[in-house]
Amino acid sequence: MKWTGLPAKIWMSLFVLFPFVWLLFLSVQKNSYINQSGPYGFSQFKRALNPPFSGIIVNSLVYSFAASVCVIGIAIPIVRYISQLPPRKRTLWILLCAIPLGLNFVVRIYAWFVLIRPEGLLTLILEYLGINSPLASTRAGVFMSMVYGYLPFAFLPLYTVFERLDPSQTEAASDLGAGTLQRWRYIILPAVVPGVVASFIFIFVPMLGEYLIPKMIGGGLVSSLGTQIESQFLGSTKPNWPFGAALSLCLLVCASAVLFIAVKLLPKGHSGQKSTWSILQIQ
Amino acid sequence: MNGSLLSVRNISADLANRAVLQNLSFDVADGEFFSLLGPSGCGKTTLLKIVAGFLQPASGELLWNGRSITGLPPQQRDLNLVFQNYALFPHMNVFDNVAFGLRMKKLPPAEISERAHEALELVRMKPFAQRRINELSGGQQQRVALARAVAPRPKLVLLDEPLGALDLQLRKQMQIELKSLQRQLGMTFIYVTHDQEEAFAMSDRIAILNQGRLEQEGSPEILYKEPASRFVARFIGNANFLNAAAADGLKANCPALQTDVEIIPFAKAAATAQPNQTALTQGVLLVRPEQLELSPCPPESTVRANGEVLMRQYLGAQIRYFVRLQDDSDSQVAVDVHSSEHSLLENGSKVNLFIRAQRIPFYADVQTP
C-alpha cells in the first residue's frame, strides 16, 4: 500500500471526481429545479444538442478556435523577435510581456472595454480611419477582446521553444539555399510545433468556457457557451441547474476532444525538442 | 592573382566594438585545400562567417572569380559550410538532411535521390539513410554533415573545426578521409582549425592568423622552415630560441653554443640596421629540436661542456632531451635525437650541443627607443 499518493487521491476525489459525478447526477434530472426530483433521463442533453443551443456550442468552438489561431499568429513573430535579442534586452521584453499576467483578468478586460466602448479611444481611431462599426456589444468586439485577453498566456509556452532554437540550424538552412520563407517552413516551424500546440491548448480550453468577456464586452447581446451555462446556474430569470450541468458536460467533452486531437496531431518528439507535455508541466 | 576562386581583400570586422579582423587579404586557388590556422580568439571563425555570408565585414571585399560577392546573402553563394556542431536538422532523417540543399535547388526528385545517395556513399553512410540524427554517433553525424555540404556540389566547402568533437583516433582517420574526399571531388576546401598538426596533415596552403591579423601564408614546409615571425615559429612545431648577434644579413654569432651560423634574416633586421651603425643587431635564432645534435662530454675532457641534461622524454622513435645551456642566460632548449642512434643519457650529464642546419632563421629584437 502506497501512502505517498494519498494526498493527490484525496484532492482528485474531492475537487474533480465528486463535482464531476454531481454534475452527471444533476444533468440527468428531468425537471428544471433540483428539489423537484422526478424521473431521470437524457432530455437535458437532447435540448442542449438541438437548436438554438447546438448553434451556440458550434459558434463557441469556431470562435475559440479562430481566436486561438489569431493569438498564436500574433504571438509567434513577437516571440521570435524577442528570442533573437541580446540577453539583457530579452529579459526586459519578457518582463513586459509577462506583466499583464500579474494583473487581474477582470481588471484587464475592463481596461480594454474602456478602449472599445462607443466613445473609447480605439473606436474613435477606427472611426477616424473610416471604419464605422461599433465594437462594444458585437461579436467582432468580443473576438478582439478574446485575442487581447489571452495573448499573454501564449507567450511563455512559445518562448520556451523559440529560445531553444539553435541559430546554426537556420544558418545551415540558408547556407544550403533556403530563403526566409523556406527557413520558416522547413526548420523553424517544425521545431516549435510542440510549443505551438501547448499554447493552443493553454488558450483554447479556457476560451471555450469564457463567459466574462462575452458578458462584459458583449453586454448580454452576444451569447456563448460560457454565458449560457452561467445564466442556467446563476441567472435571475429562469435558472435551470440540470440543463446547466448538461451544457457543462458538453463543454467538457468538446474541450477533451480538441485536446485529444491536438496531441494526436503532434509529430513524435526527438532529442533536443521539448514535448508539449513537458512545456505544459513547466507552466 | 588569376585562377583564384576566392579573394579576400582588406577585410576588417568588428564585434561589439572590438576589432576582430584587421585588413586581411589572401587568395584561395581553385581546387586547393586551404587552412586558416590560429589560436582560439584569433578571428578565424568570424572570417569564415563573413565568407559564408552570415556576417558583413566592416570594410573590405570578397571576390568570387574576380566578381564581388560581399553583399550577397548566404543562400546565393555557391559554397557550403560544415558547422562546428554539425547543425544537422534533428527533425529530419539522414537522407532528408543530405537532400535539403538539393531540394532548395529545386532539382527533379529522381536527381535529388541519386545525388543524395551518392553523397552518402562518398562518406560511407548509405546504409544509414533512413536513420534519425539522434541515433548516430559523433563521427557518423560528422560524415552526414560533410555529405550535406558536398551534395549540392558547391565550388567551395568551408569547414569550421569539424573534427574538434571527435576523439584522437577517429580524428586522424577523418583527416585522411577528408583529404582524399577533397581530391576526389576536386572541390576547394577552406578548413578552419587551431590544431597545427591537423592543418599540416591536410593542407596545400595555410594562412596563420593572430589577433585578427594575417601573420603568414604559405605551404606547410615554408611555414615550418622559414616562419616569418617569432609567433609563427612558436605556434608551429617546437621552437628553441637562442640569443644571437648578427653583424650583417648573412651571419650571426651564438654565444651559448660558441658558434657562427648562416642566417635567414627576417623582418626588421635589415631595415632597422643603419649603415653607419657599427653595433651588432641583437636577436634570436630559431632552432628546431631536431636541428640540434648533442654528444656526451667525457668528465676528463678539457673542452668546456655547453649544456647539462635536465630531463628526458622517451617518445619512441625519438628521445627528447631538455638541456640547460651553461652560459649566463641559463635558458633551456629541447633536443630531439633518434632513439636508434643514441644510447640514453642520464639527467645531469654534461653535453656539447651542435647545430646541424644550414641556414637558420634570425629575428632581430624590436628596438624600443
XYZ file of C-alpha atoms in Angstrom:
652
model
C 0.000 0.000 0.000
C 1.460 3.272 -1.052
C 0.626 6.226 1.134
C 2.522 8.827 -0.878
C -0.224 9.092 -3.473
C -2.911 9.660 -0.893
C -2.976 13.483 -0.812
C -3.281 13.547 -4.578
C -6.053 10.953 -4.466
C -7.977 12.877 -1.825
C -7.578 16.066 -3.788
C -8.739 14.460 -7.025
C -11.709 12.823 -5.320
C -12.859 15.956 -3.547
C -12.353 18.534 -6.241
C -12.500 16.630 -9.519
C -14.288 13.347 -9.159
C -17.048 14.423 -6.773
C -18.013 17.600 -8.682
C -17.962 15.606 -11.896
C -20.230 12.910 -10.523
C -22.508 15.559 -9.082
C -22.646 17.281 -12.477
C -23.566 13.942 -14.064
C -26.251 13.401 -11.444
C -27.619 16.888 -11.984
C -27.700 16.564 -15.739
C -29.990 13.562 -15.788
C -32.672 15.274 -13.723
C -35.743 15.857 -15.809
C -37.114 18.967 -14.186
C -35.876 22.472 -14.007
C -35.370 22.537 -10.254
C -33.264 20.124 -8.357
C -35.561 19.922 -5.381
C -38.445 18.773 -7.533
C -36.857 15.443 -8.320
C -38.670 13.338 -10.820
C -37.882 10.587 -13.294
C -34.340 10.581 -14.649
C -33.456 10.921 -18.322
C -31.344 12.488 -21.024
C -33.827 15.122 -22.085
C -31.487 17.917 -20.942
C -28.815 16.661 -23.327
C -31.364 16.408 -26.090
C -32.224 20.034 -25.527
C -28.565 21.061 -25.383
C -27.726 19.348 -28.646
C -30.606 20.849 -30.593
C -31.104 24.408 -31.845
C -30.691 27.035 -30.651
C -28.153 25.634 -28.175
C -26.303 23.393 -30.641
C -25.657 26.555 -32.668
C -24.218 28.270 -29.610
C -21.896 25.323 -28.957
C -20.681 25.263 -32.565
C -20.280 29.054 -32.507
C -18.198 28.893 -29.355
C -15.995 26.179 -30.827
C -15.450 28.101 -34.057
C -14.819 31.455 -32.384
C -12.462 29.988 -29.773
C -10.534 28.176 -32.469
C -10.263 31.255 -34.666
C -9.270 33.448 -31.726
C -6.610 30.904 -30.647
C -5.168 30.858 -34.143
C -5.087 34.684 -34.154
C -3.405 34.811 -30.757
C -0.705 32.356 -31.833
C -0.295 34.116 -35.168
C 0.306 37.413 -33.373
C 2.488 35.903 -30.658
C 4.907 33.971 -32.905
C 6.582 36.951 -34.642
C 6.861 38.781 -31.305
C 8.397 35.784 -29.544
C 10.753 35.128 -32.446
C 11.894 38.748 -32.280
C 12.431 38.582 -28.518
C 14.321 35.299 -28.695
C 16.856 36.848 -31.063
C 17.594 39.888 -28.885
C 20.767 40.124 -26.798
C 20.189 38.585 -23.328
C 19.754 41.830 -21.383
C 17.137 43.306 -23.715
C 15.446 39.915 -23.836
C 14.823 39.902 -20.084
C 13.199 43.326 -20.288
C 10.895 42.256 -23.108
C 9.880 39.049 -21.367
C 9.068 41.081 -18.290
C 6.941 43.473 -20.346
C 5.081 40.535 -21.887
C 4.542 38.895 -18.506
C 3.259 41.975 -16.664
C -0.349 41.535 -17.887
C -0.341 38.079 -16.285
C 0.121 39.763 -12.937
C -2.995 41.854 -13.383
C -6.433 40.561 -12.597
C -8.212 39.328 -15.710
C -11.376 41.303 -14.907
C -9.341 44.496 -14.499
C -7.601 43.924 -17.813
C -10.843 43.235 -19.658
C -12.420 46.297 -18.052
C -9.482 48.422 -19.210
C -9.950 47.021 -22.693
C -13.655 47.830 -22.501
C -12.762 51.463 -21.815
C -10.903 51.480 -25.117
C -13.616 49.922 -27.240
C -16.775 51.455 -25.778
C -18.604 53.811 -28.171
C -16.620 56.875 -27.032
C -13.440 54.859 -26.395
C -10.076 55.665 -27.960
C -9.948 52.601 -30.223
C -13.465 53.210 -31.544
C -12.584 56.849 -32.249
C -9.430 55.815 -34.084
C -11.391 53.328 -36.176
C -13.983 56.000 -36.919
C -11.202 58.356 -37.957
C -9.941 55.655 -40.316
C -13.414 55.413 -41.779
C -14.474 52.193 -40.099
C -17.821 52.920 -38.505
C -18.628 49.715 -36.770
C -19.298 49.593 -33.066
C -17.126 47.201 -31.097
C -18.927 47.002 -27.797
C -21.821 44.516 -27.771
C -20.781 42.928 -31.056
C -19.204 39.603 -31.963
C -16.247 41.417 -33.526
C -15.626 43.255 -30.270
C -15.866 40.065 -28.237
C -13.484 38.358 -30.655
C -10.917 41.169 -30.427
C -11.148 41.134 -26.651
C -10.612 37.378 -26.552
C -7.456 37.769 -28.630
C -6.272 40.622 -26.431
C -7.093 38.858 -23.172
C -5.374 35.580 -23.995
C -2.293 36.887 -25.795
C -0.097 36.958 -22.659
C -0.870 33.291 -21.968
C 0.577 32.260 -25.318
C 3.935 33.965 -24.856
C 5.595 31.728 -22.329
C 4.950 28.300 -23.881
C 6.065 29.700 -27.234
C 9.106 31.369 -25.757
C 10.411 28.119 -24.276
C 10.606 26.566 -27.755
C 11.873 29.627 -29.618
C 14.581 30.207 -27.072
C 15.905 26.705 -27.698
C 16.117 27.147 -31.463
C 19.745 26.689 -32.433
C 20.751 29.674 -34.612
C 23.177 27.453 -36.506
C 20.175 25.459 -37.762
C 18.723 28.430 -39.601
C 22.207 29.428 -40.713
C 22.742 25.940 -42.100
C 19.423 26.161 -43.934
C 20.256 29.481 -45.564
C 23.737 28.208 -46.355
C 22.092 25.341 -48.238
C 19.987 27.784 -50.229
C 16.834 28.311 -48.162
C 15.244 31.768 -48.214
C 13.297 33.290 -45.309
C 10.027 31.510 -46.109
C 11.712 28.162 -46.595
C 13.612 28.532 -43.316
C 10.306 29.097 -41.506
C 8.583 26.248 -43.261
C 11.259 23.568 -43.042
C 13.317 24.470 -39.991
C 11.670 26.885 -37.551
C 8.038 25.743 -37.592
C 8.769 22.005 -37.276
C 10.999 22.774 -34.310
C 8.414 24.902 -32.491
C 5.319 22.734 -33.087
C 5.238 21.374 -29.503
C 5.220 24.932 -28.123
C 2.509 25.988 -30.559
C 0.311 23.041 -29.557
C 0.976 23.705 -25.874
C -0.026 27.350 -26.108
C -3.031 26.395 -28.244
C -4.249 24.054 -25.503
C -3.484 26.726 -22.968
C -5.723 29.316 -24.539
C -8.321 27.309 -26.455
C -9.730 25.402 -23.488
C -10.361 28.434 -21.239
C -11.653 30.425 -24.232
C -14.268 27.751 -24.874
C -15.721 28.273 -21.430
C -15.113 32.016 -21.337
C -18.082 33.961 -20.048
C -16.512 37.104 -18.602
C -15.563 38.608 -21.950
C -18.875 37.899 -23.753
C -20.708 39.231 -20.714
C -18.664 42.398 -20.185
C -17.874 43.284 -23.773
C -20.917 41.698 -25.360
C -23.202 43.319 -22.845
C -25.538 40.320 -22.794
C -26.185 40.545 -26.529
C -23.548 38.014 -27.527
C -24.234 34.561 -26.184
C -21.616 31.890 -25.807
C -21.414 28.512 -24.175
C -19.935 30.162 -21.096
C -22.669 32.770 -20.707
C -25.379 30.137 -21.280
C -24.003 27.905 -18.528
C -23.649 30.865 -16.215
C -27.193 32.007 -16.758
C -28.577 28.484 -16.257
C -26.941 28.355 -12.823
C -26.973 31.959 -11.643
C -29.419 33.669 -13.971
C -32.099 35.707 -12.282
C -34.897 34.834 -14.698
C -35.137 31.086 -15.038
C -32.238 29.168 -13.591
C -32.142 25.533 -14.697
C -29.399 23.580 -12.957
C -29.875 20.245 -14.730
C -29.714 21.973 -18.101
C -26.643 23.949 -16.986
C -24.998 20.703 -15.933
C -25.733 19.119 -19.316
C -24.224 22.149 -21.114
C -21.178 21.956 -18.843
C -20.677 18.324 -19.746
C -20.943 19.184 -23.426
C -18.229 21.786 -22.876
C -16.095 19.198 -21.110
C -16.491 16.719 -23.949
C -15.657 19.346 -26.589
C -12.550 20.507 -24.729
C -11.344 16.943 -24.199
C -11.922 16.073 -27.843
C -9.924 19.070 -29.039
C -7.143 18.279 -26.568
C -7.025 14.704 -27.793
C -6.864 15.723 -31.446
C -4.201 18.355 -30.766
C -1.935 15.836 -29.063
C -2.583 13.153 -31.699
C -1.603 15.571 -34.457
C 1.825 16.096 -32.896
C 4.768 14.534 -34.652
C 6.817 12.257 -32.455
C 9.297 14.219 -30.380
C 13.010 13.897 -30.995
C 16.049 14.676 -28.918
C 16.631 18.338 -28.351
C 12.937 19.064 -28.673
C 10.638 19.560 -25.728
C 7.399 17.660 -25.859
C 4.139 19.530 -25.488
C 3.566 17.840 -22.154
C 6.860 18.937 -20.695
C 6.070 22.527 -21.701
C 2.608 22.283 -20.112
C 4.154 20.923 -16.937
C 6.605 23.800 -16.657
C 3.938 26.491 -16.920
C 46.405 36.573 -58.956
C 44.433 34.903 -61.689
C 42.951 31.455 -61.204
C 41.963 32.225 -57.655
C 38.451 31.169 -56.738
C 38.062 33.358 -53.682
C 39.935 36.552 -52.947
C 39.705 38.144 -49.553
C 40.561 41.810 -49.951
C 41.355 44.070 -46.981
C 38.629 42.570 -44.820
C 38.117 44.179 -41.409
C 35.416 43.275 -38.936
C 34.243 44.457 -35.530
C 32.294 42.551 -32.932
C 30.903 44.532 -30.004
C 33.159 47.493 -30.864
C 36.274 45.335 -30.792
C 38.314 44.886 -33.950
C 38.253 41.155 -34.654
C 39.769 41.209 -38.120
C 42.198 43.821 -39.347
C 42.828 44.405 -43.010
C 43.034 40.777 -44.026
C 43.913 39.763 -47.582
C 44.622 36.417 -49.185
C 43.635 34.293 -52.160
C 42.377 30.761 -52.324
C 43.063 28.937 -55.585
C 40.549 26.687 -57.308
C 40.851 23.089 -56.097
C 43.066 23.941 -53.169
C 42.933 22.638 -49.597
C 43.449 25.867 -47.705
C 43.592 26.132 -43.918
C 43.028 29.066 -41.609
C 45.113 28.317 -38.571
C 45.318 30.312 -35.367
C 44.827 30.195 -31.629
C 41.284 30.496 -30.321
C 40.039 34.064 -30.476
C 42.189 34.968 -33.464
C 39.118 35.708 -35.585
C 39.161 32.659 -37.847
C 35.531 31.720 -37.203
C 34.464 35.331 -37.787
C 36.282 35.269 -41.106
C 34.542 32.027 -42.041
C 31.155 33.555 -41.205
C 31.965 36.524 -43.416
C 32.911 34.223 -46.295
C 29.707 32.206 -45.773
C 27.656 35.409 -45.658
C 26.323 35.282 -42.076
C 28.296 38.369 -41.111
C 29.070 41.513 -43.027
C 32.616 42.897 -42.871
C 33.106 46.465 -41.609
C 35.192 47.102 -44.702
C 36.847 45.174 -47.485
C 35.657 42.957 -50.255
C 35.143 39.314 -51.152
C 35.788 38.425 -54.770
C 34.463 35.217 -56.311
C 36.257 34.534 -59.585
C 37.005 38.246 -59.605
C 33.364 39.309 -59.031
C 32.337 40.900 -55.748
C 30.034 38.795 -53.542
C 30.416 40.920 -50.421
C 26.729 41.850 -50.064
C 25.280 38.554 -51.264
C 23.077 36.616 -48.765
C 24.295 33.116 -47.792
C 21.686 31.315 -49.896
C 23.036 32.904 -53.078
C 26.658 31.891 -52.558
C 27.939 28.774 -54.268
C 29.568 27.455 -51.124
C 28.516 25.274 -48.216
C 29.594 25.210 -44.635
C 30.262 22.260 -42.354
C 29.402 23.601 -38.916
C 31.473 23.018 -35.838
C 28.465 21.483 -34.072
C 27.307 19.948 -37.414
C 23.933 21.787 -37.177
C 22.095 18.800 -38.616
C 18.311 19.118 -38.679
C 17.088 16.879 -35.837
C 13.547 16.507 -37.187
C 14.743 15.034 -40.475
C 16.387 11.700 -41.131
C 19.861 11.331 -42.636
C 18.626 11.263 -46.221
C 16.442 14.363 -45.816
C 19.313 16.236 -44.246
C 21.581 15.473 -47.177
C 18.807 16.148 -49.702
C 17.927 19.544 -48.172
C 20.350 21.565 -50.280
C 19.298 19.710 -53.426
C 15.610 20.328 -52.694
C 16.315 24.027 -52.195
C 17.843 23.966 -55.685
C 14.509 22.549 -56.925
C 16.104 19.622 -58.732
C 13.851 16.848 -60.037
C 13.129 14.192 -57.358
C 14.989 11.432 -59.200
C 18.144 13.534 -59.341
C 17.793 14.564 -55.697
C 17.599 10.939 -54.635
C 20.514 9.957 -56.841
C 22.807 12.734 -55.728
C 21.946 12.442 -52.036
C 22.693 8.735 -52.107
C 25.885 9.419 -53.992
C 26.988 11.888 -51.318
C 26.124 9.392 -48.580
C 28.077 6.731 -50.455
C 31.115 9.045 -50.505
C 31.158 9.243 -46.716
C 30.145 5.578 -46.389
C 26.830 6.421 -44.698
C 24.459 4.995 -47.318
C 23.175 2.177 -45.062
C 22.146 4.844 -42.539
C 19.983 6.897 -44.911
C 16.743 6.282 -43.032
C 18.194 6.741 -39.541
C 17.257 9.618 -37.274
C 20.044 12.034 -36.436
C 19.966 11.282 -32.710
C 20.639 7.615 -33.457
C 24.078 8.428 -34.887
C 27.445 8.637 -33.159
C 29.530 11.824 -33.297
C 31.687 10.505 -36.117
C 28.648 9.468 -38.136
C 26.999 12.862 -37.639
C 30.231 14.420 -38.831
C 30.058 12.384 -42.041
C 26.418 13.306 -42.612
C 27.269 16.992 -42.147
C 30.009 16.593 -44.720
C 27.712 14.781 -47.158
C 25.079 17.504 -46.715
C 27.645 20.175 -47.579
C 29.056 18.462 -50.674
C 25.776 17.077 -52.083
C 24.789 20.325 -53.877
C 28.292 20.266 -55.445
C 29.386 23.736 -54.403
C 32.647 25.170 -55.728
C 33.820 25.803 -52.191
C 33.333 23.965 -48.915
C 34.030 25.724 -45.638
C 34.826 23.561 -42.623
C 34.702 25.059 -39.130
C 36.790 22.820 -36.874
C 34.664 19.854 -37.918
C 36.830 17.289 -36.163
C 37.016 19.132 -32.867
C 34.485 16.951 -31.061
C 35.938 13.615 -32.137
C 38.477 11.527 -30.262
C 42.078 11.381 -31.451
C 41.897 8.034 -33.257
C 38.805 8.991 -35.232
C 40.200 12.444 -35.920
C 43.319 11.048 -37.579
C 41.230 8.716 -39.674
C 38.872 11.541 -40.697
C 41.834 13.735 -41.663
C 42.882 11.185 -44.253
C 39.300 10.737 -45.444
C 38.714 14.475 -45.736
C 41.845 14.974 -47.783
C 41.092 12.118 -50.173
C 37.469 13.252 -50.449
C 38.599 16.747 -51.384
C 40.933 15.353 -54.081
C 38.265 13.021 -55.394
C 35.657 15.778 -55.686
C 38.082 18.407 -56.921
C 36.380 20.974 -54.675
C 38.100 23.820 -52.915
C 38.174 23.399 -49.132
C 38.773 26.131 -46.581
C 39.456 24.467 -43.286
C 39.452 26.365 -40.005
C 41.372 24.893 -37.086
C 43.523 25.745 -34.105
C 45.325 22.415 -34.390
C 48.612 22.838 -36.214
C 49.123 19.117 -36.827
C 45.678 18.824 -38.341
C 46.308 21.761 -40.672
C 49.693 20.355 -41.675
C 48.278 16.869 -42.295
C 45.791 18.054 -44.923
C 46.570 21.472 -46.324
C 48.169 22.601 -49.534
C 48.495 26.067 -48.086
C 47.905 27.574 -44.678
C 47.208 31.110 -43.510
C 48.195 31.817 -39.924
C 46.032 34.309 -38.072
C 46.887 36.023 -34.828
C 44.734 38.673 -33.157
C 42.848 39.349 -36.345
C 45.933 39.799 -38.494
C 47.496 37.577 -41.102
C 50.880 36.510 -39.772
C 51.992 34.390 -42.680
C 50.622 32.445 -45.593
C 52.314 29.561 -47.358
C 52.891 25.853 -47.716
C 53.428 23.798 -44.553
C 57.103 23.420 -45.453
C 57.713 27.145 -45.755
C 55.820 27.829 -42.530
C 57.893 25.289 -40.662
C 61.289 26.071 -42.116
C 61.014 29.797 -42.580
C 58.414 31.193 -40.218
C 58.117 34.926 -40.776
C 57.763 35.854 -37.120
C 58.500 34.540 -33.673
C 54.765 33.989 -33.207
C 54.574 31.666 -36.204
C 57.758 29.897 -35.137
C 56.333 29.256 -31.688
C 52.876 28.332 -32.935
C 54.103 25.741 -35.405
C 56.073 22.838 -34.042
C 58.542 23.165 -31.214
C 60.850 26.121 -31.210
C 64.102 26.888 -29.390
C 65.141 30.497 -29.390
C 68.841 31.113 -28.885
C 70.190 34.582 -28.289
C 72.481 35.700 -31.057
C 74.019 38.793 -32.573
C 74.163 39.447 -36.297
C 76.864 41.589 -37.803
C 75.237 41.704 -41.223
C 72.409 39.945 -43.025
C 74.387 36.790 -43.585
C 75.968 35.539 -40.396
C 75.247 35.588 -36.694
C 77.163 34.561 -33.641
C 75.518 32.457 -30.973
C 77.476 32.801 -27.733
C 75.711 29.929 -25.945
C 76.917 27.408 -28.499
C 80.124 29.302 -29.269
C 79.414 29.132 -32.929
C 78.775 31.191 -36.041
C 75.820 30.313 -38.264
C 74.454 31.402 -41.600
C 71.122 33.144 -41.162
C 67.890 33.857 -42.974
C 67.219 37.408 -41.810
C 63.609 38.330 -41.137
C 61.648 41.457 -40.956
C 63.207 44.413 -39.296
C 66.784 43.134 -39.119
C 67.854 44.623 -42.416
C 65.569 47.599 -42.244
C 66.484 48.779 -38.805
C 70.225 48.273 -39.151
C 71.555 51.608 -40.239
C 74.650 51.646 -42.427
C 76.640 53.879 -40.104
C 75.782 51.724 -37.128
C 78.700 49.570 -36.148
C 76.881 47.830 -33.297
C 75.683 44.273 -33.783
C 71.978 43.555 -34.225
C 70.725 41.583 -31.246
C 68.100 38.936 -31.820
C 67.252 35.261 -31.624
C 67.907 32.226 -33.762
C 65.129 29.717 -34.316
C 66.494 26.213 -33.940
C 64.089 23.297 -34.117
C 64.767 20.446 -31.640
C 65.712 18.071 -34.463
C 68.213 20.600 -35.797
C 70.265 20.275 -32.637
C 72.687 17.459 -32.053
C 74.240 16.572 -28.768
C 77.198 14.491 -27.782
C 78.114 13.418 -24.293
C 81.089 15.199 -22.830
C 83.538 12.882 -21.023
C 84.323 14.097 -17.462
C 88.070 14.300 -18.120
C 87.566 16.369 -21.304
C 89.236 19.761 -21.370
C 86.547 21.230 -23.631
C 84.003 23.158 -21.596
C 80.614 21.472 -21.925
C 77.915 23.927 -23.002
C 74.896 22.051 -21.707
C 73.517 19.833 -18.974
C 70.651 17.355 -19.381
C 67.703 18.347 -17.170
C 65.059 15.888 -18.245
C 64.474 13.175 -20.787
C 61.330 12.068 -22.611
C 61.381 8.763 -24.439
C 58.978 9.226 -27.340
C 59.603 6.023 -29.269
C 61.364 6.894 -32.492
C 62.881 9.904 -30.810
C 64.298 10.887 -27.482
C 63.715 14.465 -26.373
C 66.230 15.970 -24.003
C 65.698 19.217 -22.187
C 69.110 20.760 -21.877
C 70.075 23.752 -19.773
C 72.626 25.960 -21.506
C 75.701 26.572 -19.436
C 76.074 30.229 -20.218
C 74.919 33.345 -18.432
C 71.416 33.079 -19.983
C 70.752 29.763 -18.210
C 67.994 29.075 -20.708
C 66.632 25.679 -21.724
C 66.450 24.069 -25.126
C 64.761 20.916 -26.366
C 66.838 18.493 -28.409
C 65.387 15.581 -30.394
C 67.652 12.678 -31.271
C 66.856 9.384 -32.993
C 66.483 6.678 -30.403
C 68.081 4.108 -32.722
C 71.321 6.078 -32.993
C 71.762 7.179 -29.403
C 72.132 5.488 -26.079
C 70.194 7.083 -23.232
C 71.829 9.874 -21.273
C 71.115 10.320 -17.587
C 69.866 13.562 -16.059
C 72.777 15.764 -15.101
C 75.024 14.562 -17.928
C 77.222 17.252 -19.420
C 76.759 17.530 -23.165
C 78.015 19.503 -26.126
C 75.427 20.946 -28.471
C 75.803 21.484 -32.201
C 73.562 22.985 -34.799
C 73.034 20.692 -37.782
C 71.009 23.007 -40.006
C 72.461 25.001 -42.850
C 70.635 28.310 -42.650
C 68.850 29.410 -39.517
C 66.004 31.945 -39.276
C 67.068 35.020 -37.322
C 64.679 37.507 -35.694
C 66.063 40.833 -34.620
C 64.864 42.240 -31.326
C 62.383 45.038 -31.741
C 64.167 48.269 -30.898
C 62.367 50.192 -28.209
C 63.732 53.709 -28.375
